[in-house]
Amino acid sequence: MNQEAGPGIFRALLSGPPPSSADSMRELVILGTASQVPTRTRNHNGYFLRWDGEGLLFDPGEGTQRQMILAGVSAARITRICLTHVHGDHCYGLPGVLSRMALDGVGHPVHLHYPATGEDVVRALVSVSSPGIDLRLHPHGGSGSVAEGLEVRPLRHRIETYGYRLTEPDGRTLLPDRLEAAGLRGPDVGRLLREGFVAGVHLDEVSIPRQGQRFAFVMDTAPCDGAEELADGVELLVAESTFSDDDAALATQYRHLTAGQAGELAGSAGARTLVLTHFSSRYDDVALLAAQAGSRAAQVRVLAARDLQRVPLPERRRRQDAAPQAGPADRTHCQTGARGTE
């Protein structure tokens, strides 16, 4: 293992072969939804975000390797592992996952992001894993980018904790009818995307703006500025909801969110979909938590996560300054300066 920096998420997609149809998918696979104590129906934390050719594993708690098998998630698809902090329910599954990757002969680099103050714990967990994978360690501290398209913000928990935000660059949606009218096809379209101008045609004449998709992961925190910055305008927000609003005193004591606070975070941030998770074992039925969050998250789709559930990333928002919209069959998505990733 080493601390060599690797390519960012979108740079990796650009430098590799075009994504196949099987790889052109964006979804969240929920591997576990329990907080400190697992239950008969809820495993410890674990969340796999499939983002085209990249696979990001967040907070692999105890039992994550088995949950991946049950969910049909191959260890070979993991390209990054992101730890919010080093409490056991967020990282004790790391040795098993790394060992499985070594057993499967994973050949690509695997980037591990974590708070620098958790260095000793992370190295201890890595040391008891089977060797054999190209593991790149990326400790971080403070706000900022940790890879191209991936950034962190500090949260407010009992130990140093960071949330993650994934942001796709804005791009353009090509309009095939306008391309045809301009006589552009084949290699000329590629040149137009790279250079913005070809054969007397500007890119903005044959396309409309397309806002990149955004995802945020907010675990183990009291309400704070960092959580708000991470959640701002995302399509999909995964947020802890350890306690019911009725147990707000416990949430304050242990620096967690209540369901209502998670809903308020999503609503004020303008998130499209909120996935609640990290539930205390005191709640057998989390429908009440979803209702509490929903009451404070107007116009936000609220889901109480279930183990092994799959949540597709919501469709992109439409840019307000876009040209008159074409029909779905008349659009081709692209990313300026990069291959399309849908």
C-alpha atoms as a printed R data frame, in Angstrom:
    type eleno elety resid chain resno       x       y       z
1   ATOM     1    CA   MET     A     1   0.000   0.000   0.000
2   ATOM     2    CA   ASN     A     2   1.109   3.561  -0.598
3   ATOM     3    CA   GLN     A     3  -0.053   7.154  -0.522
4   ATOM     4    CA   GLU     A     4   0.393   7.902  -4.214
5   ATOM     5    CA   ALA     A     5  -2.344  10.082  -5.619
6   ATOM     6    CA   GLY     A     6  -4.487   8.498  -8.300
7   ATOM     7    CA   PRO     A     7  -6.768   9.894 -10.989
8   ATOM     8    CA   GLY     A     8 -10.033  11.533 -10.057
9   ATOM     9    CA   ILE     A     9 -13.349   9.890 -10.704
10  ATOM    10    CA   PHE     A    10 -14.133  11.673 -13.957
11  ATOM    11    CA   ARG     A    11 -10.490  11.713 -15.090
12  ATOM    12    CA   ALA     A    12 -10.413   7.928 -14.675
13  ATOM    13    CA   LEU     A    13 -13.470   7.590 -16.883
14  ATOM    14    CA   LEU     A    14 -11.882   9.825 -19.500
15  ATOM    15    CA   SER     A    15  -8.560   7.988 -19.545
16  ATOM    16    CA   GLY     A    16 -10.073   4.517 -19.812
17  ATOM    17    CA   PRO     A    17 -12.190   2.909 -22.523
18  ATOM    18    CA   PRO     A    18 -15.733   4.193 -23.048
19  ATOM    19    CA   PRO     A    19 -18.150   2.771 -20.479
20  ATOM    20    CA   SER     A    20 -20.089  -0.217 -21.740
21  ATOM    21    CA   SER     A    21 -23.857  -0.248 -21.393
22  ATOM    22    CA   ALA     A    22 -23.396  -2.452 -18.326
23  ATOM    23    CA   ASP     A    23 -21.102   0.161 -16.785
24  ATOM    24    CA   SER     A    24 -23.272   3.171 -17.658
25  ATOM    25    CA   MET     A    25 -25.309   2.988 -14.496
26  ATOM    26    CA   ARG     A    26 -25.668   5.115 -11.402
27  ATOM    27    CA   GLU     A    27 -27.298   3.627  -8.350
28  ATOM    28    CA   LEU     A    28 -26.874   3.282  -4.611
29  ATOM    29    CA   VAL     A    29 -26.853  -0.227  -3.154
30  ATOM    30    CA   ILE     A    30 -27.626  -0.186   0.558
31  ATOM    31    CA   LEU     A    31 -25.679  -2.953   2.280
32  ATOM    32    CA   GLY     A    32 -26.545  -2.121   5.889
33  ATOM    33    CA   THR     A    33 -28.656   0.393   7.803
34  ATOM    34    CA   ALA     A    34 -27.914  -0.182  11.506
35  ATOM    35    CA   SER     A    35 -26.021   2.179  13.757
36  ATOM    36    CA   GLN     A    36 -23.969   0.914  16.706
37  ATOM    37    CA   VAL     A    37 -25.929  -2.308  17.242
38  ATOM    38    CA   PRO     A    38 -27.092  -4.485  14.318
39  ATOM    39    CA   THR     A    39 -30.461  -6.207  14.479
40  ATOM    40    CA   ARG     A    40 -32.026  -9.294  12.924
41  ATOM    41    CA   THR     A    41 -33.060  -7.221   9.929
42  ATOM    42    CA   ARG     A    42 -30.385  -4.525   9.809
43  ATOM    43    CA   ASN     A    43 -26.672  -5.085   9.264
44  ATOM    44    CA   HIS     A    44 -24.029  -2.566  10.220
45  ATOM    45    CA   ASN     A    45 -23.399   0.303   7.786
46  ATOM    46    CA   GLY     A    46 -22.313  -0.205   4.207
47  ATOM    47    CA   TYR     A    47 -23.202   1.679   1.017
48  ATOM    48    CA   PHE     A    48 -22.012   0.995  -2.514
49  ATOM    49    CA   LEU     A    49 -22.412   3.776  -5.071
50  ATOM    50    CA   ARG     A    50 -22.158   2.586  -8.631
51  ATOM    51    CA   TRP     A    51 -21.210   5.557 -10.790
52  ATOM    52    CA   ASP     A    52 -20.608   4.394 -14.362
53  ATOM    53    CA   GLY     A    53 -17.234   2.612 -14.344
54  ATOM    54    CA   GLU     A    54 -16.432   3.642 -10.761
55  ATOM    55    CA   GLY     A    55 -17.580   1.913  -7.582
56  ATOM    56    CA   LEU     A    56 -17.421   3.814  -4.291
57  ATOM    57    CA   LEU     A    57 -17.861   1.901  -1.037
58  ATOM    58    CA   PHE     A    58 -18.815   4.104   1.908
59  ATOM    59    CA   ASP     A    59 -18.348   3.174   5.584
60  ATOM    60    CA   PRO     A    60 -18.060  -0.628   5.410
61  ATOM    61    CA   GLY     A    61 -19.148  -1.848   8.824
62  ATOM    62    CA   GLU     A    62 -18.935  -5.361  10.189
63  ATOM    63    CA   GLY     A    63 -20.420  -7.946   7.817
64  ATOM    64    CA   THR     A    64 -20.143  -5.828   4.673
65  ATOM    65    CA   GLN     A    65 -18.460  -8.608   2.674
66  ATOM    66    CA   ARG     A    66 -21.422 -10.942   3.199
67  ATOM    67    CA   GLN     A    67 -23.937  -8.192   2.479
68  ATOM    68    CA   MET     A    68 -22.181  -7.566  -0.830
69  ATOM    69    CA   ILE     A    69 -22.714 -11.202  -1.763
70  ATOM    70    CA   LEU     A    70 -26.401 -11.006  -0.876
71  ATOM    71    CA   ALA     A    71 -26.776  -7.760  -2.840
72  ATOM    72    CA   GLY     A    72 -24.942  -9.056  -5.893
73  ATOM    73    CA   VAL     A    73 -22.131  -6.505  -5.621
74  ATOM    74    CA   SER     A    74 -18.775  -7.788  -6.845
75  ATOM    75    CA   ALA     A    75 -15.731  -6.756  -4.831
76  ATOM    76    CA   ALA     A    76 -13.941  -6.271  -8.145
77  ATOM    77    CA   ARG     A    77 -16.171  -3.262  -8.849
78  ATOM    78    CA   ILE     A    78 -14.806  -1.273  -5.908
79  ATOM    79    CA   THR     A    79 -12.434   1.481  -6.992
80  ATOM    80    CA   ARG     A    80 -12.674   3.754  -3.933
81  ATOM    81    CA   ILE     A    81 -13.450   3.265  -0.254
82  ATOM    82    CA   CYS     A    82 -14.534   6.331   1.711
83  ATOM    83    CA   LEU     A    83 -14.605   6.358   5.514
84  ATOM    84    CA   THR     A    84 -16.380   9.176   7.337
85  ATOM    85    CA   HIS     A    85 -14.710   8.293  10.648
86  ATOM    86    CA   VAL     A    86 -13.217   5.339  12.481
87  ATOM    87    CA   HIS     A    87 -15.988   4.267  14.830
88  ATOM    88    CA   GLY     A    88 -16.319   0.508  14.441
89  ATOM    89    CA   ASP     A    89 -19.748   0.413  12.824
90  ATOM    90    CA   HIS     A    90 -18.284   2.451   9.961
91  ATOM    91    CA   CYS     A    91 -15.004   0.624   9.320
92  ATOM    92    CA   TYR     A    92 -14.756  -2.833  10.917
93  ATOM    93    CA   GLY     A    93 -15.783  -4.460   7.641
94  ATOM    94    CA   LEU     A    94 -12.722  -3.067   5.868
95  ATOM    95    CA   PRO     A    95 -10.367  -6.060   6.428
96  ATOM    96    CA   GLY     A    96 -12.897  -8.513   5.031
97  ATOM    97    CA   VAL     A    97 -13.576  -6.413   1.955
98  ATOM    98    CA   LEU     A    98  -9.875  -5.885   1.221
99  ATOM    99    CA   SER     A    99  -9.152  -9.580   1.758
100 ATOM   100    CA   ARG     A   100 -11.930 -10.546  -0.631
101 ATOM   101    CA   MET     A   101 -10.531  -8.188  -3.247
102 ATOM   102    CA   ALA     A   102  -7.116  -9.799  -2.857
103 ATOM   103    CA   LEU     A   103  -8.662 -13.270  -3.140
104 ATOM   104    CA   ASP     A   104 -10.463 -12.243  -6.323
105 ATOM   105    CA   GLY     A   105  -7.237 -10.906  -7.815
106 ATOM   106    CA   VAL     A   106  -8.402  -7.327  -8.266
107 ATOM   107    CA   GLY     A   107  -5.743  -5.669 -10.405
108 ATOM   108    CA   HIS     A   108  -6.776  -2.028 -10.518
109 ATOM   109    CA   PRO     A   109  -5.720   0.530  -7.888
110 ATOM   110    CA   VAL     A   110  -8.086   0.957  -4.940
111 ATOM   111    CA   HIS     A   111  -8.141   4.390  -3.306
112 ATOM   112    CA   LEU     A   112  -8.909   4.585   0.418
113 ATOM   113    CA   HIS     A   113 -10.016   7.987   1.772
114 ATOM   114    CA   TYR     A   114 -10.248   8.625   5.519
115 ATOM   115    CA   PRO     A   115  -9.658  11.299   8.206
116 ATOM   116    CA   ALA     A   116  -5.965  11.709   8.947
117 ATOM   117    CA   THR     A   117  -6.626  11.456  12.686
118 ATOM   118    CA   GLY     A   118  -7.788   7.873  12.085
119 ATOM   119    CA   GLU     A   119  -4.460   6.843  10.552
120 ATOM   120    CA   ASP     A   120  -3.516   4.377  13.308
121 ATOM   121    CA   VAL     A   121  -6.892   2.624  13.207
122 ATOM   122    CA   VAL     A   122  -6.930   2.438   9.414
123 ATOM   123    CA   ARG     A   123  -3.409   1.034   9.224
124 ATOM   124    CA   ALA     A   124  -4.278  -1.542  11.878
125 ATOM   125    CA   LEU     A   125  -7.317  -2.660   9.881
126 ATOM   126    CA   VAL     A   126  -5.306  -2.803   6.672
127 ATOM   127    CA   SER     A   127  -2.515  -4.748   8.386
128 ATOM   128    CA   VAL     A   128  -4.821  -7.664   9.213
129 ATOM   129    CA   SER     A   129  -6.139  -7.827   5.635
130 ATOM   130    CA   SER     A   130  -4.795 -10.237   3.052
131 ATOM   131    CA   PRO     A   131  -2.095  -8.537   0.949
132 ATOM   132    CA   GLY     A   132  -2.149  -8.450  -2.814
133 ATOM   133    CA   ILE     A   133  -4.079  -5.390  -3.978
134 ATOM   134    CA   ASP     A   134  -2.756  -2.006  -5.054
135 ATOM   135    CA   LEU     A   135  -4.175  -0.007  -2.145
136 ATOM   136    CA   ARG     A   136  -3.568   3.758  -2.241
137 ATOM   137    CA   LEU     A   137  -4.037   5.578   1.089
138 ATOM   138    CA   HIS     A   138  -5.408   9.124   1.048
139 ATOM   139    CA   PRO     A   139  -5.714  10.629   4.552
140 ATOM   140    CA   HIS     A   140  -7.333  14.052   4.611
141 ATOM   141    CA   GLY     A   141  -8.071  16.873   7.019
142 ATOM   142    CA   GLY     A   142 -10.181  19.982   6.568
143 ATOM   143    CA   SER     A   143 -12.533  20.910   3.750
144 ATOM   144    CA   GLY     A   144 -11.622  20.446   0.122
145 ATOM   145    CA   SER     A   145 -11.177  18.125  -2.809
146 ATOM   146    CA   VAL     A   146  -9.731  14.648  -2.208
147 ATOM   147    CA   ALA     A   147 -10.006  13.547  -5.844
148 ATOM   148    CA   GLU     A   148 -11.342  15.112  -8.995
149 ATOM   149    CA   GLY     A   149 -15.093  15.398  -8.449
150 ATOM   150    CA   LEU     A   150 -14.943  14.163  -4.840
151 ATOM   151    CA   GLU     A   151 -14.775  16.557  -1.896
152 ATOM   152    CA   VAL     A   152 -15.143  16.434   1.883
153 ATOM   153    CA   ARG     A   153 -16.494  18.695   4.599
154 ATOM   154    CA   PRO     A   154 -16.048  18.329   8.379
155 ATOM   155    CA   LEU     A   155 -19.079  17.185  10.350
156 ATOM   156    CA   ARG     A   156 -19.841  17.547  14.069
157 ATOM   157    CA   HIS     A   157 -19.504  14.231  15.884
158 ATOM   158    CA   ARG     A   158 -17.656  12.974  18.948
159 ATOM   159    CA   ILE     A   159 -14.508  12.236  16.929
160 ATOM   160    CA   GLU     A   160 -13.235  13.814  13.731
161 ATOM   161    CA   THR     A   161 -15.733  12.999  11.001
162 ATOM   162    CA   TYR     A   162 -16.128  14.036   7.369
163 ATOM   163    CA   GLY     A   163 -18.944  13.775   4.875
164 ATOM   164    CA   TYR     A   164 -18.444  13.270   1.142
165 ATOM   165    CA   ARG     A   165 -19.870  14.940  -1.938
166 ATOM   166    CA   LEU     A   166 -19.564  13.720  -5.517
167 ATOM   167    CA   THR     A   167 -20.113  16.314  -8.254
168 ATOM   168    CA   GLU     A   168 -20.182  15.589 -11.964
169 ATOM   169    CA   PRO     A   169 -19.011  18.461 -14.188
170 ATOM   170    CA   ASP     A   170 -21.711  20.256 -16.121
171 ATOM   171    CA   GLY     A   171 -21.984  19.237 -19.744
172 ATOM   172    CA   ARG     A   172 -24.165  19.595 -22.811
173 ATOM   173    CA   THR     A   173 -27.057  17.592 -24.211
174 ATOM   174    CA   LEU     A   174 -26.616  17.266 -27.969
175 ATOM   175    CA   LEU     A   175 -29.699  17.687 -30.150
176 ATOM   176    CA   PRO     A   176 -29.478  15.168 -33.030
177 ATOM   177    CA   ASP     A   177 -31.896  17.094 -35.256
178 ATOM   178    CA   ARG     A   178 -29.678  20.185 -35.047
179 ATOM   179    CA   LEU     A   179 -26.551  18.099 -35.655
180 ATOM   180    CA   GLU     A   180 -28.168  16.652 -38.764
181 ATOM   181    CA   ALA     A   181 -29.264  20.082 -39.984
182 ATOM   182    CA   ALA     A   182 -25.689  21.321 -39.528
183 ATOM   183    CA   GLY     A   183 -24.331  18.309 -41.421
184 ATOM   184    CA   LEU     A   184 -22.288  17.068 -38.463
185 ATOM   185    CA   ARG     A   185 -21.745  13.384 -37.851
186 ATOM   186    CA   GLY     A   186 -19.105  10.878 -36.786
187 ATOM   187    CA   PRO     A   187 -15.641  12.328 -36.049
188 ATOM   188    CA   ASP     A   188 -16.900  15.895 -36.464
189 ATOM   189    CA   VAL     A   189 -19.148  15.463 -33.424
190 ATOM   190    CA   GLY     A   190 -16.167  14.341 -31.360
191 ATOM   191    CA   ARG     A   191 -14.163  17.365 -32.492
192 ATOM   192    CA   LEU     A   192 -17.076  19.642 -31.661
193 ATOM   193    CA   LEU     A   193 -17.176  18.280 -28.098
194 ATOM   194    CA   ARG     A   194 -13.431  18.631 -27.630
195 ATOM   195    CA   GLU     A   195 -12.928  22.004 -29.293
196 ATOM   196    CA   GLY     A   196 -16.361  23.652 -29.058
197 ATOM   197    CA   PHE     A   197 -16.323  24.667 -32.732
198 ATOM   198    CA   VAL     A   198 -16.101  22.770 -36.006
199 ATOM   199    CA   ALA     A   199 -17.058  23.489 -39.633
200 ATOM   200    CA   GLY     A   200 -18.506  26.859 -38.709
201 ATOM   201    CA   VAL     A   201 -20.760  25.419 -35.984
202 ATOM   202    CA   HIS     A   202 -20.492  26.290 -32.281
203 ATOM   203    CA   LEU     A   203 -21.341  23.647 -29.679
204 ATOM   204    CA   ASP     A   204 -24.008  25.810 -28.065
205 ATOM   205    CA   GLU     A   205 -25.872  25.991 -31.409
206 ATOM   206    CA   VAL     A   206 -26.572  22.250 -31.435
207 ATOM   207    CA   SER     A   207 -26.921  21.496 -27.726
208 ATOM   208    CA   ILE     A   208 -28.463  22.671 -24.476
209 ATOM   209    CA   PRO     A   209 -26.828  22.935 -21.022
210 ATOM   210    CA   ARG     A   210 -26.909  19.839 -18.835
211 ATOM   211    CA   GLN     A   211 -26.186  20.115 -15.130
212 ATOM   212    CA   GLY     A   212 -23.980  17.416 -13.675
213 ATOM   213    CA   GLN     A   213 -25.427  15.022 -11.127
214 ATOM   214    CA   ARG     A   214 -24.538  15.360  -7.443
215 ATOM   215    CA   PHE     A   215 -24.497  12.947  -4.516
216 ATOM   216    CA   ALA     A   216 -23.829  13.552  -0.808
217 ATOM   217    CA   PHE     A   217 -23.082  11.196   2.077
218 ATOM   218    CA   VAL     A   218 -23.636  12.608   5.577
219 ATOM   219    CA   MET     A   219 -23.097  10.299   8.545
220 ATOM   220    CA   ASP     A   220 -22.817  10.707  12.324
221 ATOM   221    CA   THR     A   221 -23.212  14.403  12.943
222 ATOM   222    CA   ALA     A   222 -25.171  17.024  14.771
223 ATOM   223    CA   PRO     A   223 -26.559  19.798  12.546
224 ATOM   224    CA   CYS     A   224 -23.649  21.824  11.156
225 ATOM   225    CA   ASP     A   225 -22.486  23.969   8.263
226 ATOM   226    CA   GLY     A   226 -20.528  21.098   6.729
227 ATOM   227    CA   ALA     A   227 -23.642  18.966   6.350
228 ATOM   228    CA   GLU     A   228 -25.475  21.847   4.682
229 ATOM   229    CA   GLU     A   229 -22.633  22.451   2.231
230 ATOM   230    CA   LEU     A   230 -22.474  18.783   1.294
231 ATOM   231    CA   ALA     A   231 -26.221  18.475   0.740
232 ATOM   232    CA   ASP     A   232 -26.684  21.660  -1.278
233 ATOM   233    CA   GLY     A   233 -28.692  20.935  -4.418
234 ATOM   234    CA   VAL     A   234 -27.867  17.223  -4.662
235 ATOM   235    CA   GLU     A   235 -29.951  14.687  -6.537
236 ATOM   236    CA   LEU     A   236 -29.388  12.054  -3.845
237 ATOM   237    CA   LEU     A   237 -28.612  12.678  -0.166
238 ATOM   238    CA   VAL     A   238 -27.800   9.781   2.150
239 ATOM   239    CA   ALA     A   239 -28.128  11.017   5.726
240 ATOM   240    CA   GLU     A   240 -28.015   9.401   9.114
241 ATOM   241    CA   SER     A   241 -31.250   9.337  11.081
242 ATOM   242    CA   THR     A   242 -30.168   7.623  14.258
243 ATOM   243    CA   PHE     A   243 -32.964   8.907  16.483
244 ATOM   244    CA   SER     A   244 -36.633   9.771  16.369
245 ATOM   245    CA   ASP     A   245 -37.600  13.368  17.048
246 ATOM   246    CA   ASP     A   246 -39.001  12.069  20.332
247 ATOM   247    CA   ASP     A   247 -35.440  11.195  21.381
248 ATOM   248    CA   ALA     A   248 -33.892  14.540  20.437
249 ATOM   249    CA   ALA     A   249 -32.086  14.750  23.784
250 ATOM   250    CA   LEU     A   250 -30.162  11.567  22.959
251 ATOM   251    CA   ALA     A   251 -29.304  12.912  19.519
252 ATOM   252    CA   THR     A   252 -27.888  16.051  21.102
253 ATOM   253    CA   GLN     A   253 -25.942  14.066  23.694
254 ATOM   254    CA   TYR     A   254 -24.307  11.731  21.161
255 ATOM   255    CA   ARG     A   255 -24.103  14.240  18.298
256 ATOM   256    CA   HIS     A   256 -26.416  12.569  15.839
257 ATOM   257    CA   LEU     A   257 -29.321  13.711  13.696
258 ATOM   258    CA   THR     A   258 -32.954  13.061  14.430
259 ATOM   259    CA   ALA     A   259 -35.200  12.098  11.535
260 ATOM   260    CA   GLY     A   260 -36.725  15.553  11.518
261 ATOM   261    CA   GLN     A   261 -33.304  17.204  11.419
262 ATOM   262    CA   ALA     A   262 -32.305  15.009   8.475
263 ATOM   263    CA   GLY     A   263 -35.499  16.035   6.712
264 ATOM   264    CA   GLU     A   264 -34.865  19.692   7.447
265 ATOM   265    CA   LEU     A   265 -31.338  19.346   6.074
266 ATOM   266    CA   ALA     A   266 -32.640  17.860   2.822
267 ATOM   267    CA   GLY     A   267 -35.436  20.379   2.485
268 ATOM   268    CA   SER     A   268 -33.327  23.471   3.102
269 ATOM   269    CA   ALA     A   269 -30.593  22.158   0.792
270 ATOM   270    CA   GLY     A   270 -33.015  21.507  -2.064
271 ATOM   271    CA   ALA     A   271 -32.134  17.807  -2.332
272 ATOM   272    CA   ARG     A   272 -34.225  15.706  -4.718
273 ATOM   273    CA   THR     A   273 -34.204  12.429  -2.774
274 ATOM   274    CA   LEU     A   274 -33.319  11.764   0.871
275 ATOM   275    CA   VAL     A   275 -32.294   8.281   1.983
276 ATOM   276    CA   LEU     A   276 -32.496   7.890   5.767
277 ATOM   277    CA   THR     A   277 -30.266   5.291   7.411
278 ATOM   278    CA   HIS     A   278 -28.053   4.475  10.434
279 ATOM   279    CA   PHE     A   279 -31.061   3.635  12.605
280 ATOM   280    CA   SER     A   280 -30.841   2.963  16.332
281 ATOM   281    CA   SER     A   281 -31.751  -0.589  17.322
282 ATOM   282    CA   ARG     A   282 -34.461   0.851  19.586
283 ATOM   283    CA   TYR     A   283 -36.716   1.280  16.522
284 ATOM   284    CA   ASP     A   284 -38.178  -1.878  15.008
285 ATOM   285    CA   ASP     A   285 -40.284   0.067  12.522
286 ATOM   286    CA   VAL     A   286 -38.617   3.078  10.918
287 ATOM   287    CA   ALA     A   287 -41.733   4.259   9.078
288 ATOM   288    CA   LEU     A   288 -42.220   6.833  11.831
289 ATOM   289    CA   LEU     A   289 -38.750   8.230  11.144
290 ATOM   290    CA   ALA     A   290 -39.567   8.600   7.451
291 ATOM   291    CA   ALA     A   291 -42.785  10.415   8.349
292 ATOM   292    CA   GLN     A   292 -40.950  12.776  10.696
293 ATOM   293    CA   ALA     A   293 -38.362  13.562   8.028
294 ATOM   294    CA   GLY     A   294 -41.011  14.018   5.361
295 ATOM   295    CA   SER     A   295 -42.914  16.526   7.475
296 ATOM   296    CA   ARG     A   296 -39.873  18.831   7.357
297 ATOM   297    CA   ALA     A   297 -38.719  18.131   3.812
298 ATOM   298    CA   ALA     A   298 -41.243  19.672   1.436
299 ATOM   299    CA   GLN     A   299 -40.890  18.506  -2.178
300 ATOM   300    CA   VAL     A   300 -38.216  15.959  -1.237
301 ATOM   301    CA   ARG     A   301 -38.707  12.255  -1.851
302 ATOM   302    CA   VAL     A   302 -37.934  10.554   1.475
303 ATOM   303    CA   LEU     A   303 -36.960   6.884   1.792
304 ATOM   304    CA   ALA     A   304 -36.260   4.901   4.949
305 ATOM   305    CA   ALA     A   305 -33.483   2.632   3.732
306 ATOM   306    CA   ARG     A   306 -33.732  -1.159   3.851
307 ATOM   307    CA   ASP     A   307 -30.819  -3.563   3.763
308 ATOM   308    CA   LEU     A   308 -30.049  -4.716   0.192
309 ATOM   309    CA   GLN     A   309 -32.255  -2.019  -1.335
310 ATOM   310    CA   ARG     A   310 -31.192  -0.392  -4.616
311 ATOM   311    CA   VAL     A   311 -31.868   3.294  -5.206
312 ATOM   312    CA   PRO     A   312 -31.270   4.683  -8.715
313 ATOM   313    CA   LEU     A   313 -29.818   8.169  -8.879
314 ATOM   314    CA   PRO     A   314 -32.653  10.587  -9.728
315 ATOM   315    CA   GLU     A   315 -32.674  12.154 -13.175
316 ATOM   316    CA   ARG     A   316 -30.708  15.335 -13.685
317 ATOM   317    CA   ARG     A   317 -32.329  18.661 -13.006
318 ATOM   318    CA   ARG     A   318 -33.225  20.695 -16.052
319 ATOM   319    CA   ARG     A   319 -31.246  23.890 -16.391
320 ATOM   320    CA   GLN     A   320 -33.497  26.947 -16.165
321 ATOM   321    CA   ASP     A   321 -31.527  28.687 -18.892
322 ATOM   322    CA   ALA     A   322 -31.780  25.766 -21.303
323 ATOM   323    CA   ALA     A   323 -33.110  26.200 -24.826
324 ATOM   324    CA   PRO     A   324 -36.577  24.806 -25.646
325 ATOM   325    CA   GLN     A   325 -36.449  21.151 -24.781
326 ATOM   326    CA   ALA     A   326 -36.444  18.430 -27.370
327 ATOM   327    CA   GLY     A   327 -38.163  15.132 -26.812
328 ATOM   328    CA   PRO     A   328 -36.265  12.394 -24.947
329 ATOM   329    CA   ALA     A   329 -35.616  10.480 -28.168
330 ATOM   330    CA   ASP     A   330 -34.007  13.570 -29.727
331 ATOM   331    CA   ARG     A   331 -31.263  14.043 -27.136
332 ATOM   332    CA   THR     A   332 -27.745  12.717 -26.821
333 ATOM   333    CA   HIS     A   333 -25.954  13.336 -23.525
334 ATOM   334    CA   CYS     A   334 -22.337  14.360 -23.485
335 ATOM   335    CA   GLN     A   335 -19.832  15.903 -21.145
336 ATOM   336    CA   THR     A   336 -17.789  18.789 -22.445
337 ATOM   337    CA   GLY     A   337 -14.176  17.720 -22.647
338 ATOM   338    CA   ALA     A   338 -14.928  14.117 -21.704
339 ATOM   339    CA   ARG     A   339 -16.766  11.061 -22.882
340 ATOM   340    CA   GLY     A   340 -20.447  10.809 -22.121
341 ATOM   341    CA   THR     A   341 -21.123   9.020 -18.860
342 ATOM   342    CA   GLU     A   342 -24.752   8.032 -19.123
